[in-house]
PDB file of C-alpha atoms in Angstrom:
ATOM      1  CA  MET A   1       0.110  -0.059   0.128  1.00  0.00           C
ATOM      2  CA  SER A   2       1.382   3.337  -1.047  1.00  0.00           C
ATOM      3  CA  PHE A   3       1.801   6.298   1.532  1.00  0.00           C
ATOM      4  CA  PHE A   4      -1.074   8.044  -0.049  1.00  0.00           C
ATOM      5  CA  GLU A   5      -3.395   5.314   0.160  1.00  0.00           C
ATOM      6  CA  GLU A   6      -2.624   4.439   3.706  1.00  0.00           C
ATOM      7  CA  TYR A   7      -2.709   7.983   4.836  1.00  0.00           C
ATOM      8  CA  LYS A   8      -6.191   8.432   3.270  1.00  0.00           C
ATOM      9  CA  LYS A   9      -7.227   5.077   5.267  1.00  0.00           C
ATOM     10  CA  VAL A  10      -5.948   6.694   8.474  1.00  0.00           C
ATOM     11  CA  LYS A  11      -7.674  10.078   7.639  1.00  0.00           C
ATOM     12  CA  THR A  12     -10.937   8.351   7.016  1.00  0.00           C
ATOM     13  CA  LYS A  13     -10.770   6.611  10.269  1.00  0.00           C
ATOM     14  CA  ALA A  14      -9.965  10.104  11.913  1.00  0.00           C
ATOM     15  CA  GLU A  15     -12.969  11.586  10.198  1.00  0.00           C
ATOM     16  CA  LYS A  16     -15.386   9.147  12.095  1.00  0.00           C
ATOM     17  CA  PHE A  17     -14.235  10.691  15.415  1.00  0.00           C
ATOM     18  CA  LYS A  18     -14.206  14.446  14.577  1.00  0.00           C
ATOM     19  CA  GLY A  19     -17.303  15.026  16.470  1.00  0.00           C
ATOM     20  CA  GLY A  20     -19.548  18.057  15.798  1.00  0.00           C
ATOM     21  CA  ASP A  21     -17.169  20.802  16.024  1.00  0.00           C
ATOM     22  CA  ARG A  22     -17.375  23.100  12.904  1.00  0.00           C
ATOM     23  CA  ASP A  23     -14.574  25.676  13.660  1.00  0.00           C
ATOM     24  CA  ILE A  24     -13.478  26.843  10.276  1.00  0.00           C
ATOM     25  CA  LEU A  25      -9.843  26.856  11.491  1.00  0.00           C
ATOM     26  CA  ASP A  26     -10.021  23.561  13.163  1.00  0.00           C
ATOM     27  CA  ILE A  27     -11.479  22.158   9.884  1.00  0.00           C
ATOM     28  CA  TYR A  28      -9.093  23.556   7.292  1.00  0.00           C
ATOM     29  CA  ILE A  29      -5.893  23.914   9.346  1.00  0.00           C
ATOM     30  CA  THR A  30      -5.378  22.530  12.955  1.00  0.00           C
ATOM     31  CA  ARG A  31      -7.374  19.177  12.208  1.00  0.00           C
ATOM     32  CA  PRO A  32      -5.533  18.344   8.897  1.00  0.00           C
ATOM     33  CA  ALA A  33      -2.355  19.017  10.721  1.00  0.00           C
ATOM     34  CA  SER A  34      -3.135  16.699  13.415  1.00  0.00           C
ATOM     35  CA  THR A  35      -4.363  14.041  11.237  1.00  0.00           C
ATOM     36  CA  PHE A  36      -1.075  14.188   9.288  1.00  0.00           C
ATOM     37  CA  LEU A  37       0.731  13.646  12.346  1.00  0.00           C
ATOM     38  CA  LEU A  38      -1.658  10.732  13.316  1.00  0.00           C
ATOM     39  CA  TYR A  39      -0.317   8.858  10.414  1.00  0.00           C
ATOM     40  CA  PHE A  40       3.033   8.641  12.080  1.00  0.00           C
ATOM     41  CA  PHE A  41       1.982   8.147  15.592  1.00  0.00           C
ATOM     42  CA  ARG A  42      -0.866   5.640  14.857  1.00  0.00           C
ATOM     43  CA  ASN A  43       1.182   2.391  15.648  1.00  0.00           C
ATOM     44  CA  THR A  44       3.525   3.746  18.140  1.00  0.00           C
ATOM     45  CA  PRO A  45       3.419   3.143  21.769  1.00  0.00           C
ATOM     46  CA  ILE A  46       2.876   6.624  22.821  1.00  0.00           C
ATOM     47  CA  SER A  47      -0.083   7.485  24.989  1.00  0.00           C
ATOM     48  CA  PRO A  48      -2.329  10.259  24.538  1.00  0.00           C
ATOM     49  CA  ASN A  49      -1.183  11.589  27.741  1.00  0.00           C
ATOM     50  CA  THR A  50       2.287  11.778  26.316  1.00  0.00           C
ATOM     51  CA  ILE A  51       1.134  13.577  23.608  1.00  0.00           C
ATOM     52  CA  THR A  52      -0.583  16.067  25.640  1.00  0.00           C
ATOM     53  CA  CYS A  53       2.796  16.608  27.498  1.00  0.00           C
ATOM     54  CA  PHE A  54       4.408  17.316  24.021  1.00  0.00           C
ATOM     55  CA  GLY A  55       1.876  20.005  23.517  1.00  0.00           C
ATOM     56  CA  ILE A  56       2.984  21.660  26.805  1.00  0.00           C
ATOM     57  CA  LEU A  57       6.633  21.005  25.910  1.00  0.00           C
ATOM     58  CA  SER A  58       5.878  22.640  22.474  1.00  0.00           C
ATOM     59  CA  ALA A  59       4.639  25.830  24.012  1.00  0.00           C
ATOM     60  CA  PHE A  60       7.471  26.008  26.729  1.00  0.00           C
ATOM     61  CA  ILE A  61      10.119  25.565  23.732  1.00  0.00           C
ATOM     62  CA  GLY A  62       8.222  28.035  21.316  1.00  0.00           C
ATOM     63  CA  SER A  63       7.919  30.824  23.978  1.00  0.00           C
ATOM     64  CA  ASN A  64      11.534  30.563  24.971  1.00  0.00           C
ATOM     65  CA  LEU A  65      12.835  30.735  21.290  1.00  0.00           C
ATOM     66  CA  PHE A  66      10.695  33.598  21.090  1.00  0.00           C
ATOM     67  CA  ILE A  67      11.977  35.360  23.952  1.00  0.00           C
ATOM     68  CA  PHE A  68      15.566  35.033  23.229  1.00  0.00           C
ATOM     69  CA  CYS A  69      15.663  34.889  19.422  1.00  0.00           C
ATOM     70  CA  ASN A  70      12.790  37.277  18.421  1.00  0.00           C
ATOM     71  CA  GLN A  71      15.190  39.513  16.653  1.00  0.00           C
ATOM     72  CA  HIS A  72      15.952  36.832  13.997  1.00  0.00           C
ATOM     73  CA  TRP A  73      12.924  36.363  11.834  1.00  0.00           C
ATOM     74  CA  MET A  74      13.864  32.647  11.003  1.00  0.00           C
ATOM     75  CA  LEU A  75      13.958  31.600  14.542  1.00  0.00           C
ATOM     76  CA  ARG A  76      11.071  33.632  15.464  1.00  0.00           C
ATOM     77  CA  LEU A  77       9.182  31.731  12.844  1.00  0.00           C
ATOM     78  CA  LEU A  78      10.215  28.522  14.447  1.00  0.00           C
ATOM     79  CA  GLY A  79       9.395  29.629  17.882  1.00  0.00           C
ATOM     80  CA  VAL A  80       5.668  30.421  16.417  1.00  0.00           C
ATOM     81  CA  THR A  81       5.816  27.005  14.780  1.00  0.00           C
ATOM     82  CA  PHE A  82       6.412  25.215  18.036  1.00  0.00           C
ATOM     83  CA  ILE A  83       3.559  27.296  19.552  1.00  0.00           C
ATOM     84  CA  PHE A  84       1.145  26.110  16.719  1.00  0.00           C
ATOM     85  CA  LEU A  85       2.507  22.399  17.270  1.00  0.00           C
ATOM     86  CA  GLY A  86       1.152  22.747  20.951  1.00  0.00           C
ATOM     87  CA  LEU A  87      -2.333  23.248  19.453  1.00  0.00           C
ATOM     88  CA  VAL A  88      -1.836  20.352  16.758  1.00  0.00           C
ATOM     89  CA  PHE A  89      -0.708  18.226  19.548  1.00  0.00           C
ATOM     90  CA  ASP A  90      -4.021  19.317  21.474  1.00  0.00           C
ATOM     91  CA  GLY A  91      -6.136  17.732  18.870  1.00  0.00           C
ATOM     92  CA  LEU A  92      -3.788  14.591  18.347  1.00  0.00           C
ATOM     93  CA  ASP A  93      -3.940  13.353  21.725  1.00  0.00           C
ATOM     94  CA  GLY A  94      -7.864  12.800  21.405  1.00  0.00           C
ATOM     95  CA  GLN A  95      -7.620  11.191  17.933  1.00  0.00           C
ATOM     96  CA  ILE A  96      -4.899   8.716  19.151  1.00  0.00           C
ATOM     97  CA  ALA A  97      -7.329   8.028  22.263  1.00  0.00           C
ATOM     98  CA  ARG A  98     -10.497   7.466  20.251  1.00  0.00           C
ATOM     99  CA  LEU A  99      -8.583   5.491  17.434  1.00  0.00           C
ATOM    100  CA  HIS A 100      -7.001   3.157  19.796  1.00  0.00           C
ATOM    101  CA  ASN A 101     -10.200   3.330  22.394  1.00  0.00           C
ATOM    102  CA  LYS A 102      -7.719   4.544  25.164  1.00  0.00           C
ATOM    103  CA  GLY A 103      -9.728   7.405  26.319  1.00  0.00           C
ATOM    104  CA  SER A 104     -10.028   7.841  30.028  1.00  0.00           C
ATOM    105  CA  GLU A 105     -11.536  10.354  32.727  1.00  0.00           C
ATOM    106  CA  PHE A 106      -8.024  11.168  33.769  1.00  0.00           C
ATOM    107  CA  GLY A 107      -6.991  11.650  30.068  1.00  0.00           C
ATOM    108  CA  ALA A 108      -9.846  14.075  29.532  1.00  0.00           C
ATOM    109  CA  TRP A 109      -8.822  16.000  32.674  1.00  0.00           C
ATOM    110  CA  PHE A 110      -5.305  16.196  31.909  1.00  0.00           C
ATOM    111  CA  ASP A 111      -6.289  17.398  28.259  1.00  0.00           C
ATOM    112  CA  PHE A 112      -8.224  20.160  30.052  1.00  0.00           C
ATOM    113  CA  ILE A 113      -5.173  20.954  32.326  1.00  0.00           C
ATOM    114  CA  GLY A 114      -2.815  20.902  29.566  1.00  0.00           C
ATOM    115  CA  ASP A 115      -4.780  23.607  27.783  1.00  0.00           C
ATOM    116  CA  ASN A 116      -4.801  25.792  30.826  1.00  0.00           C
ATOM    117  CA  PHE A 117      -0.993  25.241  31.211  1.00  0.00           C
ATOM    118  CA  ARG A 118      -0.087  26.113  27.485  1.00  0.00           C
ATOM    119  CA  TYR A 119      -1.940  29.404  27.629  1.00  0.00           C
ATOM    120  CA  ASN A 120      -0.149  30.281  30.986  1.00  0.00           C
ATOM    121  CA  ILE A 121       3.267  29.197  29.759  1.00  0.00           C
ATOM    122  CA  ILE A 122       3.328  31.241  26.752  1.00  0.00           C
ATOM    123  CA  PHE A 123       1.799  34.563  28.228  1.00  0.00           C
ATOM    124  CA  LEU A 124       3.976  34.158  31.466  1.00  0.00           C
ATOM    125  CA  TYR A 125       7.352  33.575  29.434  1.00  0.00           C
ATOM    126  CA  LEU A 126       6.485  36.275  27.113  1.00  0.00           C
ATOM    127  CA  ALA A 127       5.639  38.683  30.035  1.00  0.00           C
ATOM    128  CA  ILE A 128       8.955  37.882  31.949  1.00  0.00           C
ATOM    129  CA  GLY A 129      11.093  37.917  28.823  1.00  0.00           C
ATOM    130  CA  PHE A 130       9.917  40.862  27.642  1.00  0.00           C
ATOM    131  CA  TYR A 131      10.082  42.776  30.989  1.00  0.00           C
ATOM    132  CA  PHE A 132      13.824  42.424  30.733  1.00  0.00           C
ATOM    133  CA  ARG A 133      13.954  43.785  27.121  1.00  0.00           C
ATOM    134  CA  ALA A 134      15.326  47.397  27.051  1.00  0.00           C
ATOM    135  CA  ASP A 135      14.372  47.934  23.307  1.00  0.00           C
ATOM    136  CA  ILE A 136      10.766  48.676  22.325  1.00  0.00           C
ATOM    137  CA  SER A 137      11.753  50.501  18.930  1.00  0.00           C
ATOM    138  CA  ASP A 138      10.168  47.424  16.841  1.00  0.00           C
ATOM    139  CA  GLN A 139       7.046  47.470  18.733  1.00  0.00           C
ATOM    140  CA  TRP A 140       4.290  49.390  16.979  1.00  0.00           C
ATOM    141  CA  LEU A 141       1.922  51.938  18.871  1.00  0.00           C
ATOM    142  CA  VAL A 142       4.430  51.359  21.836  1.00  0.00           C
ATOM    143  CA  ARG A 143       7.170  53.490  20.387  1.00  0.00           C
ATOM    144  CA  ASP A 144       4.678  56.332  19.808  1.00  0.00           C
ATOM    145  CA  CYS A 145       3.433  56.294  23.514  1.00  0.00           C
ATOM    146  CA  GLU A 146       6.983  55.570  24.870  1.00  0.00           C
ATOM    147  CA  LEU A 147       6.006  58.247  27.980  1.00  0.00           C
ATOM    148  CA  PHE A 148       3.254  55.659  28.965  1.00  0.00           C
ATOM    149  CA  PHE A 149       5.089  52.345  28.244  1.00  0.00           C
ATOM    150  CA  ASN A 150       8.662  53.394  29.137  1.00  0.00           C
ATOM    151  CA  ASN A 151       8.073  51.164  32.449  1.00  0.00           C
ATOM    152  CA  HIS A 152       8.335  47.626  31.582  1.00  0.00           C
ATOM    153  CA  ALA A 153       6.520  46.778  34.550  1.00  0.00           C
ATOM    154  CA  TRP A 154       3.506  47.354  32.465  1.00  0.00           C
ATOM    155  CA  ILE A 155       4.378  44.168  30.278  1.00  0.00           C
ATOM    156  CA  LEU A 156       4.178  42.059  33.714  1.00  0.00           C
ATOM    157  CA  ILE A 157       0.844  43.634  34.751  1.00  0.00           C
ATOM    158  CA  LEU A 158      -0.681  42.884  31.400  1.00  0.00           C
ATOM    159  CA  GLY A 159       0.767  39.418  31.387  1.00  0.00           C
ATOM    160  CA  LEU A 160      -0.611  38.781  34.865  1.00  0.00           C
ATOM    161  CA  TRP A 161      -3.848  40.182  34.418  1.00  0.00           C
ATOM    162  CA  VAL A 162      -4.506  37.962  30.903  1.00  0.00           C
ATOM    163  CA  ILE A 163      -3.353  34.933  32.831  1.00  0.00           C
ATOM    164  CA  ALA A 164      -5.702  35.575  35.466  1.00  0.00           C
ATOM    165  CA  ASN A 165      -8.545  36.007  33.003  1.00  0.00           C
ATOM    166  CA  PHE A 166      -7.647  32.875  31.332  1.00  0.00           C
ATOM    167  CA  TYR A 167      -7.732  31.110  34.570  1.00  0.00           C
ATOM    168  CA  LEU A 168     -11.243  32.503  35.387  1.00  0.00           C
ATOM    169  CA  THR A 169     -12.370  31.373  31.793  1.00  0.00           C
ATOM    170  CA  TYR A 170     -11.248  27.606  32.602  1.00  0.00           C
ATOM    171  CA  VAL A 171     -12.601  27.629  36.047  1.00  0.00           C
ATOM    172  CA  ILE A 172     -16.103  28.277  34.488  1.00  0.00           C
ATOM    173  CA  GLN A 173     -15.521  25.692  31.862  1.00  0.00           C
ATOM    174  CA  GLY A 174     -14.403  23.251  34.573  1.00  0.00           C
ATOM    175  CA  THR A 175     -17.716  24.182  36.589  1.00  0.00           C
ATOM    176  CA  ARG A 176     -19.847  23.529  33.408  1.00  0.00           C
ATOM    177  CA  SER A 177     -18.273  20.196  33.046  1.00  0.00           C
ATOM    178  CA  TYR A 178     -18.764  19.563  36.843  1.00  0.00           C
ATOM    179  CA  LEU A 179     -22.562  20.395  36.457  1.00  0.00           C
ATOM    180  CA  SER A 180     -23.175  18.394  33.391  1.00  0.00           C
ATOM    181  CA  SER A 181     -21.497  15.243  35.131  1.00  0.00           C
ATOM    182  CA  PHE A 182     -24.241  15.507  37.838  1.00  0.00           C
ATOM    183  CA  TYR A 183     -27.265  16.886  35.766  1.00  0.00           C
ATOM    184  CA  GLY A 184     -26.512  16.011  32.257  1.00  0.00           C
ATOM    185  CA  PRO A 185     -25.741  18.650  29.563  1.00  0.00           C
ATOM    186  CA  LEU A 186     -26.720  22.194  30.556  1.00  0.00           C
ATOM    187  CA  VAL A 187     -28.385  22.536  27.229  1.00  0.00           C
ATOM    188  CA  LYS A 188     -28.960  20.205  24.271  1.00  0.00           C
ATOM    189  CA  VAL A 189     -27.507  21.554  20.801  1.00  0.00           C
ATOM    190  CA  LYS A 190     -29.832  20.925  17.961  1.00  0.00           C
ATOM    191  CA  SER A 191     -28.668  18.924  14.870  1.00  0.00           C
ATOM    192  CA  SER A 192     -28.691  22.103  12.846  1.00  0.00           C
ATOM    193  CA  GLU A 193     -26.838  24.308  15.252  1.00  0.00           C
ATOM    194  CA  LYS A 194     -24.068  21.456  14.989  1.00  0.00           C
ATOM    195  CA  GLU A 195     -23.709  21.872  11.133  1.00  0.00           C
ATOM    196  CA  ALA A 196     -23.276  25.711  11.345  1.00  0.00           C
ATOM    197  CA  LEU A 197     -19.671  26.756  10.649  1.00  0.00           C
ATOM    198  CA  TYR A 198     -17.998  29.624  12.943  1.00  0.00           C
ATOM    199  CA  VAL A 199     -14.706  30.963  13.763  1.00  0.00           C
ATOM    200  CA  GLY A 200     -13.873  31.162  17.276  1.00  0.00           C
ATOM    201  CA  GLY A 201     -12.788  29.068  20.508  1.00  0.00           C
ATOM    202  CA  GLU A 202      -9.237  27.806  21.116  1.00  0.00           C
ATOM    203  CA  ASN A 203      -8.247  27.958  17.508  1.00  0.00           C
ATOM    204  CA  ALA A 204      -9.191  31.668  17.078  1.00  0.00           C
ATOM    205  CA  ILE A 205      -7.038  32.428  20.155  1.00  0.00           C
ATOM    206  CA  TYR A 206      -4.121  30.624  19.161  1.00  0.00           C
ATOM    207  CA  PHE A 207      -4.106  32.059  15.534  1.00  0.00           C
ATOM    208  CA  ALA A 208      -4.561  35.642  16.860  1.00  0.00           C
ATOM    209  CA  MET A 209      -1.536  35.067  19.054  1.00  0.00           C
ATOM    210  CA  ILE A 210       0.588  33.612  16.072  1.00  0.00           C
ATOM    211  CA  THR A 211      -0.310  36.631  14.229  1.00  0.00           C
ATOM    212  CA  PHE A 212       0.806  39.154  16.856  1.00  0.00           C
ATOM    213  CA  LEU A 213       4.237  37.078  17.457  1.00  0.00           C
ATOM    214  CA  LEU A 214       5.075  36.755  13.649  1.00  0.00           C
ATOM    215  CA  PHE A 215       5.039  40.595  13.346  1.00  0.00           C
ATOM    216  CA  ASN A 216       6.888  40.617  16.915  1.00  0.00           C
ATOM    217  CA  GLN A 217       4.288  42.808  18.393  1.00  0.00           C
ATOM    218  CA  VAL A 218       4.053  41.335  21.823  1.00  0.00           C
ATOM    219  CA  TYR A 219       3.034  44.678  23.546  1.00  0.00           C
ATOM    220  CA  LEU A 220      -0.066  44.642  21.114  1.00  0.00           C
ATOM    221  CA  LEU A 221      -0.644  40.956  21.760  1.00  0.00           C
ATOM    222  CA  PHE A 222      -0.994  41.621  25.662  1.00  0.00           C
ATOM    223  CA  LEU A 223      -3.110  44.815  25.149  1.00  0.00           C
ATOM    224  CA  PHE A 224      -5.523  42.872  22.789  1.00  0.00           C
ATOM    225  CA  PHE A 225      -5.773  39.934  25.183  1.00  0.00           C
ATOM    226  CA  SER A 226      -6.195  41.949  28.293  1.00  0.00           C
ATOM    227  CA  ILE A 227      -9.383  43.432  26.658  1.00  0.00           C
ATOM    228  CA  ALA A 228     -10.526  40.126  25.219  1.00  0.00           C
ATOM    229  CA  THR A 229      -9.947  37.703  27.975  1.00  0.00           C
ATOM    230  CA  PRO A 230     -12.553  39.515  30.429  1.00  0.00           C
ATOM    231  CA  ILE A 231     -15.240  39.242  27.636  1.00  0.00           C
ATOM    232  CA  PHE A 232     -14.223  35.565  27.233  1.00  0.00           C
ATOM    233  CA  TRP A 233     -15.214  34.402  30.684  1.00  0.00           C
ATOM    234  CA  MET A 234     -18.001  37.231  31.065  1.00  0.00           C
ATOM    235  CA  LEU A 235     -19.911  35.636  27.910  1.00  0.00           C
ATOM    236  CA  LEU A 236     -19.118  32.066  29.088  1.00  0.00           C
ATOM    237  CA  LEU A 237     -20.525  32.739  32.734  1.00  0.00           C
ATOM    238  CA  LYS A 238     -23.742  34.650  30.888  1.00  0.00           C
ATOM    239  CA  ARG A 239     -23.891  31.408  28.902  1.00  0.00           C
ATOM    240  CA  THR A 240     -23.841  28.962  31.851  1.00  0.00           C
ATOM    241  CA  TYR A 241     -26.336  30.998  33.663  1.00  0.00           C
ATOM    242  CA  GLU A 242     -28.828  31.057  30.757  1.00  0.00           C
ATOM    243  CA  ASP A 243     -28.164  27.357  30.314  1.00  0.00           C
ATOM    244  CA  SER A 244     -28.833  26.569  33.660  1.00  0.00           C
ATOM    245  CA  ILE A 245     -32.123  28.515  34.037  1.00  0.00           C
ATOM    246  CA  GLN A 246     -33.195  26.568  30.793  1.00  0.00           C
ATOM    247  CA  LYS A 247     -32.356  23.335  32.251  1.00  0.00           C
ATOM    248  CA  SER A 248     -34.475  24.097  35.472  1.00  0.00           C
ATOM    249  CA  GLN A 249     -37.190  25.164  33.489  1.00  0.00           C
ATOM    250  CA  SER A 250     -37.080  21.969  31.379  1.00  0.00           C
ATOM    251  CA  HIS A 251     -37.060  19.750  34.700  1.00  0.00           C
ATOM    252  CA  SER A 252     -40.081  21.897  36.161  1.00  0.00           C
ATOM    253  CA  ALA A 253     -41.932  21.506  32.967  1.00  0.00           C
TER     254      ALA A 253
END
């Protein structure tokens, strides 16, 4: 069997487990990349939890490359590639678990924790690394507002603010999972809603992050997410409240 025939066979198996996620970035970029890696990992003894660790390690390597080598565009591109690999491994661990029927409650929990670790590692390392940078001449907007941003403590403040808001988002997501385990899904999604295409979620966050990093605009990255991350958890909290009310009404009806 040729490489392309065997890869097509693996891809067909992976498509059976793709679920109802219709994120455009996932369908056309992230999932094809993770399926390509699945071809090489499918017959190895590497466990899904180990793949999750690879994702965390990729985020760690990518962040460090960007901190210390961000002035060299090739190394900056390599750092961004490792950060993107963290997202790809996040999809690959689930594909391997489902392909070999190795899914577990611990694996689902560890995957959830791994997502949180990756975000925190990336933003924490970027904040610490750029705190010690003296040159901000290549940062758009910032160089025009140097009087406001000349104190590099701002990057630490923004970094910690973003991390705290991401943590709040994951706490609310974890609460939704906890409630669902006791009371069932908070709200049932109609089949027509599952088929709707959208852009958002983890993929959108990663690709926004990668875009800022490719242009070496870390200050703008933190400014953007310092505004966006509070909106993330507020919308999720609102959705959780509305879904719980809907669930209570359906029980009482």
